[in-house]
Amino acid sequence: AGAPAAAGKPGRAGKAPPDPILVAAAQDQKIARIRAIIKEANELADFGETGIVGETMARVGGTKARTLAGKISTLKGNLGFDQLQQLRDASPTGGALGQVAVKELERLESTIASLDQGLSEKELKVSLKKVEQHYNAWYEAVVKARSASSLPRLTPEQAQKLPSGTRFVGTDGVERVTR
């Protein structure tokens, strides 16, 4: 699920715009995944899992430090690709950036906060909070953009086919979320 701006650009490279229901579902799922990863990373970010000890222990399989390293890697990947998608969405052709080098992607990953296991426990938690605030602000903008009037009006049968967490308006005009 890329940046939300991609959803409204018809005609790019001859493609029809994506289905707004599927875009909304992907956005809802994405924020849920990101929030869960940040929560798990915060719970793992203790003295022995951060700093020089954490960096060292991250190389040992089965340790909490290794698990934390995986969570950090996942968050960095999401940040990098989201930033890249925003740049592509801003491009008239959607692909003007061409191939992106690993170093450039690493720089994009750190545009919001430094996510490095070598940081102290306190510094890492501050960085995780910044990432959480970034994604919460993104999601608030997404939700505002798809106000109740722009959400699809669905029958209960149609809503049952959607992924859990998808927002829609019921036939009674009430905004709902699938479970």
CSV table of C-alpha atoms in Angstrom, one decimal, residues 96-165:
chain,number,residue,atom,x,y,z
A,96,ALA,CA,10.7,9.6,-13.2
A,97,LEU,CA,13.0,8.5,-10.4
A,98,GLY,CA,14.1,5.4,-12.2
A,99,GLN,CA,16.1,2.9,-10.2
A,100,VAL,CA,17.0,4.0,-6.6
A,101,ALA,CA,20.4,2.9,-5.2
A,102,VAL,CA,20.6,1.2,-1.8
A,103,LYS,CA,22.3,4.2,-0.2
A,104,GLU,CA,19.5,6.5,-1.5
A,105,LEU,CA,16.8,4.2,0.0
A,106,GLU,CA,18.7,4.2,3.3
A,107,ARG,CA,18.6,8.0,3.3
A,108,LEU,CA,14.9,7.9,2.6
A,109,GLU,CA,14.4,5.5,5.5
A,110,SER,CA,15.9,8.0,7.9
A,111,THR,CA,13.9,11.1,6.9
A,112,ILE,CA,11.5,10.7,9.8
A,113,ALA,CA,13.7,9.4,12.6
A,114,SER,CA,16.9,7.5,13.2
A,115,LEU,CA,16.0,3.9,13.7
A,116,ASP,CA,19.3,2.3,14.9
A,117,GLN,CA,19.5,-0.5,17.4
A,118,GLY,CA,22.8,1.0,18.6
A,119,LEU,CA,20.9,4.0,20.1
A,120,SER,CA,20.3,4.0,23.8
A,121,GLU,CA,16.9,2.6,24.9
A,122,LYS,CA,15.6,6.2,25.5
A,123,GLU,CA,16.8,7.5,22.1
A,124,LEU,CA,15.3,4.5,20.3
A,125,LYS,CA,12.0,4.9,22.0
A,126,VAL,CA,12.0,8.7,21.1
A,127,SER,CA,12.6,7.7,17.5
A,128,LEU,CA,9.9,5.1,17.5
A,129,LYS,CA,7.5,7.7,18.9
A,130,LYS,CA,8.4,10.0,16.0
A,131,VAL,CA,7.7,7.2,13.5
A,132,GLU,CA,4.4,6.5,15.2
A,133,GLN,CA,3.4,10.2,15.1
A,134,HIS,CA,4.3,10.3,11.4
A,135,TYR,CA,2.1,7.4,10.5
A,136,ASN,CA,-0.7,8.6,12.8
A,137,ALA,CA,-0.6,12.0,11.0
A,138,TRP,CA,-0.6,10.2,7.6
A,139,TYR,CA,-3.6,8.1,8.7
A,140,GLU,CA,-5.6,11.1,10.0
A,141,ALA,CA,-5.1,12.8,6.7
A,142,VAL,CA,-6.2,9.6,4.9
A,143,VAL,CA,-9.3,9.3,7.0
A,144,LYS,CA,-10.1,13.0,6.5
A,145,ALA,CA,-9.7,12.6,2.8
A,146,ARG,CA,-12.1,9.8,2.6
A,147,SER,CA,-14.8,11.4,4.7
A,148,ALA,CA,-18.1,9.6,5.1
A,149,SER,CA,-19.4,11.1,1.9
A,150,SER,CA,-16.5,9.6,-0.1
A,151,LEU,CA,-16.8,6.1,1.5
A,152,PRO,CA,-18.6,3.5,-0.4
A,153,ARG,CA,-22.2,2.8,0.5
A,154,LEU,CA,-22.6,-1.0,0.9
A,155,THR,CA,-25.1,-3.6,1.8
A,156,PRO,CA,-24.3,-6.0,4.6
A,157,GLU,CA,-23.6,-8.7,2.0
A,158,GLN,CA,-21.1,-6.5,0.2
A,159,ALA,CA,-19.4,-5.4,3.4
A,160,GLN,CA,-18.9,-9.1,4.5
A,161,LYS,CA,-16.6,-9.6,1.5
A,162,LEU,CA,-14.1,-6.8,2.6
A,163,PRO,CA,-11.1,-7.3,4.8
A,164,SER,CA,-11.4,-6.6,8.5
A,165,GLY,CA,-11.0,-3.0,9.5
